[in-house]
Each structure stands twice: as C-alpha cells, then as structure tokens.
Tab-separated table of C-alpha atoms in Angstrom:
chain	number	residue	atom	x	y	z
L	1	MET	CA	52.270	-41.701	178.147
L	2	ASN	CA	52.909	-42.087	174.193
L	3	LEU	CA	53.208	-46.141	174.491
L	4	ALA	CA	49.959	-46.363	176.717
L	5	PHE	CA	47.940	-44.121	174.172
L	6	ASP	CA	49.084	-46.210	171.382
L	7	LEU	CA	48.539	-49.680	173.007
L	8	LEU	CA	45.047	-48.600	174.464
L	9	VAL	CA	43.723	-47.176	170.739
L	10	GLY	CA	45.577	-50.157	168.669
L	11	LEU	CA	43.663	-52.797	171.191
L	12	SER	CA	40.777	-51.294	170.980
L	13	LEU	CA	40.716	-50.803	167.483
L	14	VAL	CA	41.156	-54.282	167.395
L	15	TRP	CA	38.591	-55.555	169.794
L	16	VAL	CA	36.086	-52.960	168.082
L	17	ALA	CA	36.517	-54.871	165.012
L	18	TRP	CA	36.559	-58.646	166.565
L	19	ARG	CA	33.180	-56.754	168.210
L	20	ILE	CA	31.520	-55.461	164.859
L	21	VAL	CA	32.507	-58.918	162.821
L	22	GLY	CA	31.072	-61.575	165.302
L	23	SER	CA	27.947	-59.741	166.240
L	24	ARG	CA	24.281	-60.996	165.583
L	25	ASP	CA	22.630	-57.570	166.211
L	26	HIS	CA	22.783	-55.566	162.869
L	27	PHE	CA	22.180	-52.720	164.610
L	28	GLN	CA	24.498	-53.170	167.479
L	29	ALA	CA	26.926	-54.107	164.684
L	30	VAL	CA	26.428	-50.211	163.126
L	31	VAL	CA	27.156	-48.086	166.194
L	32	LEU	CA	30.533	-50.724	166.501
L	33	PHE	CA	31.323	-49.171	163.215
L	34	ILE	CA	30.589	-45.666	163.441
L	35	THR	CA	32.474	-46.051	167.004
L	36	PHE	CA	35.173	-47.282	165.225
L	37	GLY	CA	35.458	-45.106	162.885
L	38	LEU	CA	35.879	-42.215	165.563
L	39	ILE	CA	39.060	-44.683	167.315
L	40	LEU	CA	40.558	-44.669	164.021
L	41	SER	CA	40.728	-40.885	163.324
L	42	LEU	CA	42.364	-40.971	166.797
L	43	ALA	CA	44.925	-43.907	166.057
L	44	TRP	CA	45.785	-41.462	162.188
L	45	THR	CA	46.490	-38.361	164.282
L	46	ARG	CA	49.146	-40.477	166.794
L	47	LEU	CA	50.473	-41.640	163.036
L	48	GLN	CA	51.052	-37.596	161.823
L	49	SER	CA	48.370	-38.180	159.404
L	50	PRO	CA	46.521	-35.616	160.031
L	51	ASP	CA	44.850	-35.680	156.091
L	52	ILE	CA	43.860	-39.389	157.102
L	53	ALA	CA	42.475	-38.649	160.033
L	54	ILE	CA	40.124	-35.390	159.006
L	55	ALA	CA	39.060	-37.522	156.127
L	56	GLU	CA	38.380	-40.216	158.793
L	57	ALA	CA	36.850	-37.459	160.520
L	58	ALA	CA	34.371	-36.233	157.775
L	59	VAL	CA	33.218	-39.804	156.302
L	60	GLY	CA	32.896	-41.821	158.871
L	61	ALA	CA	31.286	-39.184	161.277
L	62	GLY	CA	29.055	-38.385	158.418
L	63	LEU	CA	28.332	-40.209	155.234
L	64	ALA	CA	29.128	-43.801	156.446
L	65	GLY	CA	26.435	-43.870	159.584
L	66	VAL	CA	23.391	-42.532	156.907
L	67	LEU	CA	24.501	-44.992	154.496
L	68	PHE	CA	24.243	-48.016	157.237
L	69	MET	CA	21.324	-46.331	158.544
L	70	ASP	CA	19.601	-46.688	154.700
L	71	ALA	CA	20.778	-50.228	154.209
L	72	LEU	CA	19.079	-51.723	157.239
L	73	GLY	CA	16.565	-49.904	156.768
L	74	GLY	CA	15.677	-51.291	153.757
L	75	LEU	CA	16.193	-55.065	154.777
L	76	SER	CA	13.735	-56.971	153.464
L	77	SER	CA	14.275	-59.049	157.120
L	78	SER	CA	12.219	-58.550	160.035
L	79	PRO	CA	14.400	-56.475	162.029
L	80	GLY	CA	14.742	-58.628	164.735
L	81	SER	CA	16.495	-61.190	162.636
L	82	PRO	CA	20.181	-62.260	163.556
L	83	ARG	CA	22.943	-61.849	161.380
L	84	PRO	CA	24.888	-64.715	159.788
L	85	ALA	CA	27.428	-66.150	162.122
L	86	VAL	CA	31.509	-65.709	160.658
L	87	PRO	CA	32.338	-69.263	159.871
L	88	LEU	CA	35.459	-69.283	162.470
L	89	THR	CA	37.470	-71.233	159.720
L	90	LEU	CA	37.590	-66.845	158.091
L	91	LEU	CA	39.934	-66.218	160.884
L	92	PHE	CA	43.193	-68.638	159.108
L	93	PRO	CA	43.988	-66.575	156.465
L	94	CYS	CA	43.161	-63.502	158.522
L	95	LEU	CA	45.770	-64.126	161.220
L	96	ILE	CA	48.500	-65.431	158.540
L	97	LEU	CA	47.701	-61.999	156.597
L	98	ALA	CA	47.971	-60.098	159.415
L	99	SER	CA	51.390	-61.799	160.469
L	100	ILE	CA	52.885	-61.273	157.243
L	101	MET	CA	52.150	-57.509	156.919
L	102	ALA	CA	53.891	-57.615	160.754
L	103	ILE	CA	56.888	-59.294	159.576
L	104	ALA	CA	57.122	-56.605	156.788
L	105	VAL	CA	56.666	-53.725	158.917
L	106	LEU	CA	59.057	-55.332	161.628
L	107	PHE	CA	61.914	-54.899	157.919
L	108	VAL	CA	61.349	-51.865	157.435
L	109	PRO	CA	64.336	-50.257	158.839
L	110	GLU	CA	63.961	-47.390	161.438
L	111	ASP	CA	65.040	-44.416	159.414
L	112	PHE	CA	63.680	-45.615	156.819
L	113	LEU	CA	61.892	-41.757	155.061
L	114	GLY	CA	60.131	-44.054	151.976
L	115	LEU	CA	59.316	-41.065	149.634
L	116	ILE	CA	59.294	-38.358	151.571
L	117	PRO	CA	62.844	-36.813	149.996
L	118	VAL	CA	61.670	-37.369	147.152
L	119	VAL	CA	58.552	-35.822	146.832
L	120	HIS	CA	59.813	-32.748	149.222
L	121	GLY	CA	63.059	-32.455	146.065
L	122	ALA	CA	59.845	-32.601	143.263
L	123	LEU	CA	57.732	-30.149	144.604
L	124	THR	CA	59.765	-27.592	142.493
L	125	ASP	CA	58.321	-29.017	139.326
L	126	THR	CA	54.645	-28.411	140.467
L	127	SER	CA	52.504	-24.946	140.986
L	128	LEU	CA	51.721	-26.793	144.320
L	129	GLU	CA	52.815	-26.234	148.040
L	130	TYR	CA	51.552	-28.750	150.101
L	131	PRO	CA	53.200	-32.267	149.485
L	132	VAL	CA	49.899	-34.534	149.756
L	133	THR	CA	48.044	-32.041	147.627
L	134	ALA	CA	50.892	-32.495	144.770
L	135	VAL	CA	50.731	-36.542	145.138
L	136	LEU	CA	46.832	-36.269	144.778
L	137	LEU	CA	46.671	-33.665	142.145
L	138	ASP	CA	50.290	-34.111	140.453
L	139	PHE	CA	52.221	-37.042	140.831
L	140	ARG	CA	50.273	-39.256	141.121
L	141	ALA	CA	47.066	-37.848	139.406
L	142	TYR	CA	46.293	-40.729	137.326
L	143	ASP	CA	45.029	-42.794	141.164
L	144	THR	CA	42.546	-39.559	142.109
L	145	TRP	CA	41.373	-39.973	138.270
L	146	LEU	CA	40.663	-43.758	138.450
L	147	GLU	CA	39.752	-43.040	141.754
L	148	LEU	CA	36.793	-40.416	140.678
L	149	GLY	CA	35.768	-43.238	137.905
L	150	VAL	CA	35.520	-45.757	140.656
L	151	LEU	CA	32.938	-43.033	142.655
L	152	LEU	CA	31.369	-43.269	139.714
L	153	VAL	CA	30.619	-46.948	139.078
L	154	ALA	CA	29.557	-47.003	142.287
L	155	VAL	CA	26.774	-44.699	141.894
L	156	LEU	CA	26.264	-45.959	138.613
L	157	GLY	CA	25.939	-50.046	139.961
L	158	VAL	CA	23.575	-48.849	142.642
L	159	MET	CA	21.280	-46.908	140.440
L	160	GLY	CA	21.865	-50.413	138.193
L	161	ILE	CA	20.523	-52.530	140.659
L	162	ARG	CA	17.548	-49.274	142.151
L	163	ARG	CA	16.904	-49.264	138.648
L	164	ILE	CA	16.828	-46.267	138.385
L	165	GLY	CA	17.316	-43.748	135.933
L	166	SER	CA	18.245	-40.512	138.150
L	167	ILE	CA	17.575	-38.961	141.470
L	168	SER	CA	15.091	-36.486	140.697
L	169	GLY	CA	12.192	-38.893	140.898
L	170	SER	CA	13.132	-40.950	144.238
L	171	ARG	CA	12.172	-40.610	147.188
L	172	LEU	CA	11.915	-37.683	149.719
L	173	PRO	CA	12.044	-37.615	153.471
L	174	ALA	CA	9.027	-36.725	155.577
L	175	PRO	CA	9.649	-32.689	155.670
L	176	ALA	CA	11.031	-31.727	159.140
L	177	ASP	CA	9.685	-30.682	162.299
L	178	PRO	CA	10.760	-27.416	164.020
L	179	VAL	CA	13.278	-28.660	165.586
L	180	GLY	CA	14.880	-30.349	162.145
L	181	ARG	CA	14.840	-27.166	160.898
L	182	TRP	CA	16.255	-24.889	163.434
L	183	ILE	CA	19.493	-27.049	162.830
L	184	ILE	CA	19.511	-27.296	159.264
L	185	ARG	CA	19.387	-23.849	159.133
L	186	ILE	CA	21.859	-23.024	161.127
L	187	LEU	CA	24.451	-26.263	160.770
L	188	LEU	CA	23.811	-26.379	156.774
L	189	PRO	CA	25.859	-22.697	156.029
L	190	ILE	CA	28.281	-23.741	158.586
L	191	MET	CA	28.406	-26.932	156.278
L	192	VAL	CA	28.649	-25.428	153.166
L	193	LEU	CA	31.314	-22.813	154.604
L	194	ILE	CA	33.387	-25.104	156.406
L	195	GLY	CA	34.060	-27.525	153.279
L	196	GLY	CA	35.230	-24.943	150.980
L	197	TYR	CA	37.537	-23.442	153.568
L	198	LEU	CA	38.740	-27.563	153.451
L	199	LEU	CA	39.087	-27.846	149.987
L	200	TRP	CA	41.054	-24.016	150.325
L	201	LEU	CA	43.201	-25.365	152.701
L	202	GLY	CA	44.010	-28.140	150.361
L	203	ALA	CA	46.637	-25.756	148.843
L	204	PHE	CA	49.472	-25.727	151.576
L	205	ALA	CA	47.804	-27.653	154.598
L	206	PRO	CA	45.743	-30.641	155.485
L	207	GLY	CA	42.397	-30.792	153.378
L	208	GLY	CA	41.853	-30.933	149.752
L	209	ALA	CA	38.817	-32.226	146.953
L	210	PHE	CA	37.847	-35.383	148.900
L	211	GLN	CA	37.673	-33.730	152.636
L	212	GLY	CA	35.784	-30.890	151.126
L	213	GLY	CA	33.788	-32.870	148.423
L	214	VAL	CA	32.891	-35.240	151.760
L	215	VAL	CA	31.782	-31.878	154.464
L	216	LEU	CA	29.560	-30.350	151.009
L	217	ALA	CA	28.088	-34.118	150.360
L	218	ALA	CA	27.659	-33.633	154.219
L	219	ALA	CA	25.318	-30.404	153.292
L	220	GLY	CA	23.588	-32.049	150.560
L	221	VAL	CA	22.756	-35.074	152.444
L	222	MET	CA	21.298	-32.803	155.285
L	223	LEU	CA	18.877	-30.916	152.804
L	224	TRP	CA	17.764	-34.336	151.992
L	225	GLN	CA	16.380	-35.689	155.258
L	226	ALA	CA	15.300	-32.622	155.850
L	227	GLY	CA	12.433	-33.290	153.330
L	228	HIS	CA	14.265	-30.791	150.687
L	229	PRO	CA	15.091	-32.746	146.755
L	230	SER	CA	18.248	-31.229	147.124
L	231	LEU	CA	20.604	-32.548	144.089
L	232	GLY	CA	16.807	-33.873	143.112
L	233	LEU	CA	15.657	-30.515	142.105
L	234	LEU	CA	18.433	-30.385	138.981
L	235	PRO	CA	17.472	-30.944	135.729
L	236	ARG	CA	18.738	-35.095	134.975
L	237	LEU	CA	21.775	-33.131	132.319
L	238	TRP	CA	23.105	-30.715	134.824
L	239	TRP	CA	22.896	-33.587	137.387
L	240	ILE	CA	24.754	-35.760	134.997
L	241	VAL	CA	27.164	-32.816	134.175
L	242	LEU	CA	28.407	-32.766	137.457
L	243	LEU	CA	28.909	-36.500	137.914
L	244	PHE	CA	31.275	-36.429	135.420
L	245	CYS	CA	32.862	-32.668	135.536
L	246	GLY	CA	35.436	-34.533	137.909
L	247	PHE	CA	36.614	-37.077	135.675
L	248	LEU	CA	35.952	-35.350	132.406
L	249	SER	CA	38.067	-32.740	133.463
L	250	PHE	CA	41.084	-35.445	133.924
L	251	LEU	CA	40.545	-36.603	130.788
L	252	ILE	CA	40.793	-33.360	128.714
L	253	LEU	CA	43.751	-32.609	130.749
L	254	ALA	CA	45.622	-35.908	129.929
L	255	PHE	CA	44.208	-35.236	126.147
L	256	TRP	CA	45.705	-31.574	126.060
L	257	SER	CA	49.276	-32.306	128.045
L	258	LEU	CA	49.980	-35.259	125.962
L	259	PHE	CA	49.471	-32.918	122.355
L	260	HIS	CA	51.149	-29.847	123.591
L	261	SER	CA	53.931	-31.436	125.749
L	262	GLY	CA	54.192	-35.239	124.567
L	263	ARG	CA	52.887	-36.643	128.267
L	264	MET	CA	50.073	-37.618	129.962
L	265	LEU	CA	48.481	-35.385	132.850
L	266	ALA	CA	51.643	-33.070	132.680
L	267	HIS	CA	50.022	-30.211	134.558
L	268	PRO	CA	50.210	-27.150	132.695
L	269	GLU	CA	52.388	-24.305	134.561
L	270	ASN	CA	49.556	-22.221	135.164
L	271	LYS	CA	48.030	-22.264	138.544
L	272	LEU	CA	44.800	-22.145	137.327
L	273	TRP	CA	44.300	-25.799	135.860
L	274	ILE	CA	45.343	-27.465	139.220
L	275	LEU	CA	42.703	-25.380	141.246
L	276	GLY	CA	40.081	-26.077	138.198
L	277	VAL	CA	41.007	-29.814	138.085
L	278	GLU	CA	40.472	-29.881	141.744
L	279	TYR	CA	37.562	-27.755	142.027
L	280	ALA	CA	35.908	-29.990	139.582
L	281	ALA	CA	36.864	-33.260	141.328
L	282	THR	CA	35.416	-31.103	144.624
L	283	ILE	CA	32.235	-31.263	143.327
L	284	SER	CA	31.940	-34.411	141.013
L	285	ILE	CA	32.823	-36.230	144.281
L	286	ALA	CA	30.266	-34.308	146.330
L	287	THR	CA	27.675	-35.639	143.756
L	288	CYS	CA	28.941	-38.745	143.527
L	289	LEU	CA	28.291	-38.940	147.682
L	290	ILE	CA	25.025	-37.654	147.649
L	291	SER	CA	23.350	-39.822	144.589
L	292	LEU	CA	24.840	-42.578	146.522
L	293	VAL	CA	22.595	-41.551	149.652
L	294	LEU	CA	19.719	-40.438	147.855
L	295	ALA	CA	19.601	-43.687	145.249
L	296	SER	CA	20.259	-45.791	148.671
L	297	PRO	CA	17.370	-48.149	149.775
L	298	GLY	CA	16.222	-46.765	153.364
L	299	ARG	CA	12.442	-45.818	153.722
L	300	CYS	CA	11.794	-42.541	154.773
L	301	ARG	CA	8.154	-41.470	152.579
L	302	VAL	CA	5.937	-41.999	155.251
L	303	ARG	CA	6.020	-40.790	158.231
L	304	ASP	CA	3.227	-41.536	161.372
L	305	ASN	CA	1.894	-38.742	163.102
N	1	MET	CA	52.637	-30.227	179.763
N	2	ASN	CA	52.412	-32.450	176.855
N	3	THR	CA	52.252	-35.024	178.539
N	4	PHE	CA	48.963	-34.520	180.232
N	5	PHE	CA	47.200	-33.282	177.488
N	6	LEU	CA	47.829	-36.706	176.190
N	7	GLY	CA	46.334	-38.591	179.773
N	8	MET	CA	43.288	-36.599	179.609
N	9	ALA	CA	43.164	-37.856	175.661
N	10	LEU	CA	43.979	-41.366	177.230
N	11	PHE	CA	41.131	-40.650	179.938
N	12	LEU	CA	38.344	-40.158	177.591
N	13	VAL	CA	39.379	-42.992	175.252
N	14	LEU	CA	38.768	-45.126	178.923
N	15	ASN	CA	35.821	-43.555	178.429
N	16	ILE	CA	34.591	-44.546	175.358
N	17	LEU	CA	35.808	-48.145	175.789
N	18	ALA	CA	33.688	-48.252	178.907
N	19	GLY	CA	30.453	-47.008	177.381
N	20	LEU	CA	31.116	-49.307	174.918
N	21	TRP	CA	28.945	-51.447	177.457
N	22	ARG	CA	26.111	-49.691	176.546
N	23	VAL	CA	26.393	-50.405	172.808
N	24	LEU	CA	26.819	-54.248	173.394
N	25	LYS	CA	24.276	-54.368	175.970
N	26	GLY	CA	21.121	-52.154	174.720
N	27	PRO	CA	18.499	-52.988	175.115
N	28	GLU	CA	16.918	-50.609	172.400
N	29	PRO	CA	18.497	-48.951	169.071
N	30	ALA	CA	17.639	-45.938	170.681
N	31	ASP	CA	20.249	-46.785	173.318
N	32	ARG	CA	22.759	-47.437	171.462
N	33	MET	CA	22.581	-44.575	169.100
N	34	VAL	CA	22.940	-42.278	172.375
N	35	ALA	CA	25.852	-44.046	173.213
N	36	ALA	CA	27.319	-43.164	169.484
N	37	GLN	CA	26.279	-39.580	170.130
N	38	LEU	CA	28.541	-39.696	173.551
N	39	PHE	CA	31.328	-40.459	171.633
N	40	GLY	CA	31.022	-38.031	168.919
N	41	THR	CA	31.520	-36.091	171.451
N	42	THR	CA	33.638	-37.410	174.057
N	43	GLY	CA	35.788	-37.817	170.066
N	44	VAL	CA	35.412	-34.415	170.021
N	45	ALA	CA	37.360	-33.530	172.765
N	46	ALA	CA	39.695	-35.957	172.188
N	47	LEU	CA	40.985	-34.891	169.268
N	48	LEU	CA	41.293	-31.329	170.522
N	49	LEU	CA	43.713	-33.032	173.599
N	50	LEU	CA	45.222	-34.554	170.738
N	51	ALA	CA	46.404	-31.560	169.066
N	52	GLN	CA	47.431	-29.771	171.685
N	53	ALA	CA	49.647	-32.703	173.145
N	54	LEU	CA	51.175	-33.739	169.968
N	55	GLU	CA	51.154	-29.872	169.045
N	56	SER	CA	49.251	-30.199	165.412
N	57	PRO	CA	47.038	-27.540	165.023
N	58	VAL	CA	45.228	-29.136	161.510
N	59	ILE	CA	43.609	-32.050	163.887
N	60	ARG	CA	41.072	-29.347	164.828
N	61	ASN	CA	39.319	-28.990	161.535
N	62	ALA	CA	39.273	-33.185	161.905
N	63	ALA	CA	37.231	-31.691	165.888
N	64	LEU	CA	35.569	-29.449	164.087
N	65	LEU	CA	34.294	-31.907	161.694
N	66	PHE	CA	32.812	-34.417	164.344
N	67	ALA	CA	31.082	-32.066	166.166
N	68	LEU	CA	29.642	-30.343	162.650
N	69	LEU	CA	28.730	-34.199	161.630
N	70	THR	CA	27.890	-37.147	164.050
N	71	VAL	CA	24.162	-35.420	164.163
N	72	MET	CA	23.389	-37.184	160.594
N	73	ALA	CA	24.083	-40.754	161.639
N	74	VAL	CA	20.541	-39.604	164.728
N	75	LEU	CA	18.770	-38.207	162.071
N	76	ALA	CA	19.478	-41.335	159.462
N	77	PHE	CA	18.132	-43.513	162.405
N	78	VAL	CA	14.862	-41.545	163.471
N	79	ARG	CA	14.100	-41.751	159.936
N	80	ASN	CA	14.131	-44.715	159.087
N	81	THR	CA	12.951	-46.248	161.894
N	82	SER	CA	9.497	-44.053	162.108
N	83	TYR	CA	8.651	-45.437	158.697
N	84	ARG	CA	9.405	-48.894	160.565
N	85	ASP	CA	7.182	-47.631	163.205
N	86	LYS	CA	4.644	-46.639	160.264
N	87	HIS	CA	4.850	-49.864	158.354
N	88	ASN	CA	4.698	-52.539	161.024
N	89	ASN	CA	1.128	-50.228	162.016
N	90	ASP	CA	-0.396	-50.500	158.521
N	91	HIS	CA	-0.139	-54.958	158.956
G	1	MET	CA	54.096	-23.777	185.517
G	2	THR	CA	52.806	-20.766	184.580
G	3	ILE	CA	49.561	-19.135	185.874
G	4	ASN	CA	48.212	-19.844	182.695
G	5	GLU	CA	49.582	-23.931	182.212
G	6	LEU	CA	47.633	-24.373	186.178
G	7	LEU	CA	44.179	-22.659	184.996
G	8	SER	CA	44.484	-24.659	182.359
G	9	VAL	CA	44.963	-28.241	183.409
G	10	LEU	CA	42.430	-27.291	186.538
G	11	PHE	CA	39.524	-26.910	183.287
G	12	CYS	CA	40.551	-29.750	181.822
G	13	LEU	CA	40.693	-31.846	184.691
G	14	SER	CA	36.697	-30.304	185.391
G	15	GLY	CA	35.669	-31.578	181.976
G	16	GLY	CA	37.387	-34.910	182.362
G	17	VAL	CA	35.349	-35.238	185.313
G	18	PHE	CA	32.305	-34.266	183.884
G	19	PHE	CA	32.891	-36.823	181.039
G	20	LEU	CA	33.648	-39.823	183.670
G	21	ALA	CA	29.954	-38.579	184.912
G	22	GLY	CA	27.950	-38.596	181.077
G	23	THR	CA	29.838	-41.765	181.048
G	24	ALA	CA	28.769	-43.371	184.386
G	25	GLY	CA	25.307	-42.254	183.495
G	26	LEU	CA	25.318	-43.655	180.647
G	27	ILE	CA	25.863	-47.194	181.492
G	28	ARG	CA	24.007	-46.621	185.361
G	29	PHE	CA	21.190	-45.048	184.809
G	30	PRO	CA	17.709	-47.012	183.642
G	31	ASP	CA	15.668	-45.812	181.076
G	32	THR	CA	16.647	-43.916	178.253
G	33	TYR	CA	15.439	-41.105	178.634
G	34	SER	CA	18.142	-40.379	181.666
G	35	ARG	CA	20.403	-41.550	179.950
G	36	LEU	CA	20.190	-38.575	177.960
G	37	HIS	CA	19.946	-36.504	180.406
G	38	ALA	CA	23.500	-37.885	180.952
G	39	LEU	CA	24.605	-37.018	177.395
G	40	THR	CA	23.628	-33.720	176.706
G	41	LYS	CA	24.201	-32.520	180.520
G	42	ALA	CA	27.455	-33.858	181.317
G	43	ASP	CA	28.591	-34.178	178.147
G	44	ASN	CA	28.418	-30.261	177.101
G	45	LEU	CA	29.581	-29.067	180.209
G	46	GLY	CA	32.501	-31.672	179.600
G	47	LEU	CA	33.814	-30.456	176.630
G	48	GLY	CA	33.145	-26.933	176.682
G	49	PHE	CA	35.760	-27.008	179.948
G	50	ILE	CA	38.170	-28.884	178.048
G	51	VAL	CA	37.490	-26.176	174.692
G	52	LEU	CA	37.877	-23.235	178.081
G	53	GLY	CA	41.141	-25.334	178.936
G	54	LEU	CA	42.645	-25.497	175.799
G	55	ILE	CA	42.107	-21.580	175.627
G	56	PHE	CA	44.788	-20.911	177.586
G	57	VAL	CA	47.062	-22.633	175.889
G	58	ALA	CA	45.927	-22.447	172.429
G	59	GLY	CA	48.651	-19.040	171.108
G	60	SER	CA	47.316	-17.487	168.668
G	61	LEU	CA	43.959	-15.682	168.125
G	62	PRO	CA	42.602	-17.820	164.893
G	63	GLU	CA	43.356	-21.383	166.868
G	64	THR	CA	41.207	-19.580	170.047
G	65	ILE	CA	38.382	-18.796	167.882
G	66	LYS	CA	38.334	-22.378	165.606
G	67	LEU	CA	37.923	-23.953	169.707
G	68	VAL	CA	35.365	-21.578	170.621
G	69	LEU	CA	33.218	-22.097	167.506
G	70	ILE	CA	33.503	-26.196	168.031
G	71	TRP	CA	32.207	-25.979	171.631
G	72	PRO	CA	28.584	-24.866	170.196
G	73	LEU	CA	28.867	-26.344	167.476
G	74	ALA	CA	28.964	-29.801	169.301
G	75	MET	CA	25.224	-28.350	171.364
G	76	ILE	CA	23.811	-27.584	168.418
G	77	GLY	CA	24.301	-31.111	167.056
G	78	SER	CA	24.137	-33.433	170.707
G	79	SER	CA	21.178	-30.959	172.256
G	80	SER	CA	18.817	-31.725	168.529
G	81	ALA	CA	20.228	-35.029	168.567
G	82	CYS	CA	18.734	-35.571	171.760
G	83	TYR	CA	15.612	-34.365	170.834
G	84	PHE	CA	15.467	-36.563	167.772
G	85	ILE	CA	15.561	-39.660	170.122
G	86	ALA	CA	13.853	-38.441	173.101
G	87	ASN	CA	11.119	-38.193	170.424
G	88	HIS	CA	11.462	-41.165	168.588
G	89	VAL	CA	11.344	-42.927	171.810
G	90	HIS	CA	8.380	-41.210	173.010
G	91	ARG	CA	6.818	-42.053	169.427
G	92	LEU	CA	7.754	-45.535	170.206
G	93	THR	CA	6.524	-46.505	173.784
G	94	ARG	CA	2.931	-44.180	172.505
G	95	ASN	CA	2.438	-46.286	169.675
G	96	LYS	CA	2.822	-49.949	171.634
G	97	GLY	CA	0.905	-48.410	174.180
G	98	ILE	CA	3.979	-49.660	176.956
G	99	THR	CA	6.509	-48.668	179.540
G	100	ARG	CA	9.782	-49.734	179.125
G	101	ASP	CA	12.165	-49.858	181.672
C-alpha cells in the first residue's frame, strides 16, 4: 500500500507539472498549480517532512493562488488569448537534469543519516529544543537572514516595477458583501490565532517563523480583499520599520555577537534573544507577503452592480 | 489499521486525479474554480487520514491550514473577474 | 479489532462514498450551479464522516478538539466559496443576457 501511494503521488506530480507547462489556457494553468501544491503537500507528508508540508499548505493554499489570480487580472492581453507553446527543445536539458539527479539519489547509501546525528549532537549548544528551528535560527542563521533579504528584494522589485513608493495609496477592492463580511468576521480571528500558534509551536515542533508569518499574511490579505486597507493604514515610516525589522534584528545580532564573543551570529545564552529575532522575522515575513499582494497588478477598484 | 487509512488516502488522491478532468475540460473559469475548491476539501481529508496512517499528528496542522485558506483563491478569483466584466461593459 | 476501530472504519468508508459522489457530480453534472451542489453537499458530508471516523482513534483530547475544529472551518470556507462562485456566475449570465449550459 505504501508503494502504491508513493507511486501514485509521484506520478501525478510529474503529470500535473507537465500539464501546467503544456497548458494553453492561463486560468487552467493557475488552477492546476493550486492542485500541484496540494499534491506536493501530500508528498512531503509521506516523506516525513511535516515542516515543509505545513509551509507548502500555507503558501500553496493561501497566497500563491491570490498572487496568480492577481497576475492574471493584471495581464494586459485579453483573457481569451492562449499562452505561447513551450518549445520542445527545453525537454532535453530537463531530462538530462532529471537523470543526473536520479543517479545522484541512487548513489546515496541506504543507511545514510545525513546531518541528523550532527544536528542532534549540537542541540546542547543552543537554547532551542526543536532541531529544524535550531538549524534555521541558530546553526545556519545566515541562510535565514539572507532569505529575509530575498523577500525584501522581491518587494522592492515589485514596487519598482509598479512605480509606487508605499502600499497605502494602492488600489482597494470594493467593500465585501454581507457573506464576505461574515466569513471574515469568523475566519480572521482564527487565522491570527493559528498564525501565532504555529510561531509558538516552532520552539519544539514543526512550525515556526515562516509558517506563522505566512498565515498572518493570509489574514492581512483576507482583510484587504474585503475592502479594508489592511497594512495600508500604517504610516509609511511604520510600514518600512515592519518590513525591515527581521533583517535588521539579524544584523544587530551579527554585530553584537561579533563584538562580544568574536563570532558572528552566535546567539547569546538567553532564550529571549532568539525569540526576539524569530518574532521580528515573523513580522517581516508577514509584512513582505502582504506588501507583495497589495502591490500586485490585480484589478479590483471597480465592482459592477 | 494504518494500511486502511493509507488506502483511504490513496482513494481520495484518485478522486482528485479524476476531478482534474473537469479542470482540463472547463469550460468556464468558474467550473475550474469549483474543482479547485473540491480538491481543497478532499486534500484536507487526505491529510487527516495520512496523519493517522503515519502516526504523525502535526500533519493535522497542514490540514487545518488547507481548511482555513482554500477560500482565499476563490475570493481573489471573484475580485479579479468582476472587474473584468465591468471593464468590458464600459467599452 | 476493537469496537472503536470498527466504527472508525465504517465512518471513514461512508465518508469515502460521499467524496466519490462529489467527484462524480463534479465530472458528470451539466452546469456550474449543479456542480457547486455536488461540491458543497457531498464534499462536506464526506469530510464530516472522515473526521467522525478519525475521532474514534485520535487518542488525546487536544487532537480530538483540533479534528472537530477542522470540519466547521472547511464548511465555512467551502460554503462561502460556493456562494461567491454562484454569485459570480449569476452576474456573468445576467450581464451577458444569455443562459449558459
């Protein structure tokens, strides 16, 4: 049964991916991509990686769909125009890459544990209990730091292309109808609650800054979709502070530890430090993702009636 | 017992794959959106079954997120297409 | 097999039947409105039965509460998504002044 499930999920992933690339209809490709995220989440679950499954669920179900729909709404071409076909010659480099990766997997020894023993051995050096969070926030903190930088660059890129300096003046969807207001009244508090829960969970179980940040961002985007300015209400200075606070907290930590212990990004023993950095990162991730959606080119200023 | 839950999850994945026919066929964007929403709920059930079959309760959080967030894509879909209708009528 | 496991299998199987019905409806029903019907009725009953089946083997109380929370959340999302799509199709057909198949 295990093998049947794995084969089915693996083959359907490849098939759906191929249909996404080959689809001639934009909207069809978007819906297929949302489905792809769902099947991918099942695959990560089967691979015993609940962290990635939860992240994939949060991004794939929540924000990716919204961003794609807005991108479609912003396309200048008429909605019916087909997508250009993907050239077949691209197939060969892809096949070569896939076979190289397959060979690489075949050469992994069966009882290979990777970095698991190293990470578990080093857990005593950090104040965190959960190995994945310890890797993300402590052992490889510069990775997380630079990922926050990547998110910032993405936001700056969108703002640059759209030629806007802040999100406060950006377009606003029409006010939600009664049903929209009803689900927001129910779902919004639950979203904030679950975002906080995932952040808190990250200390000892799958969850953490990224997953929590994405769910909080989904709450902000939900509010905006109902016609509320959401983060746009903030003064520009505050918005910039929220946008950069995750990146800056890592920077401060790097300098502080450089002068105190001579090593960059070495966390002090106090757990408050690491929690502060994680919370700042969560706020920055949520702000960046909300800004991405609010600055996206979707069209929604007018609503017919 | 765990094999049974895994088998049920397999059955739900087969349901999703069968439903993909509607996504490919259409004909309207709304039909494809209906299929996406159905997959969302089917995925929640499949993840819950997997959490039980693999005995890893944290997977239930992924199911919770799908249950909570699937509606966002529908909201964005309605928001974008309602503008386009208005836009076309103006011309 | 204990009585709890038996009940769990029974409820999960009935949930599976509803999911099958929902998928069949999605594929076979002739227009968007009736496909929505297949989605919200059959699908949420299906998830409800599977959640009910899993409660019997869930173990601890917090996990049971989480399971019970997921079902209404999915129902709220799914039923309002149904309303939004139906409203959208309704406006579309009214604006075009034609009846779609």
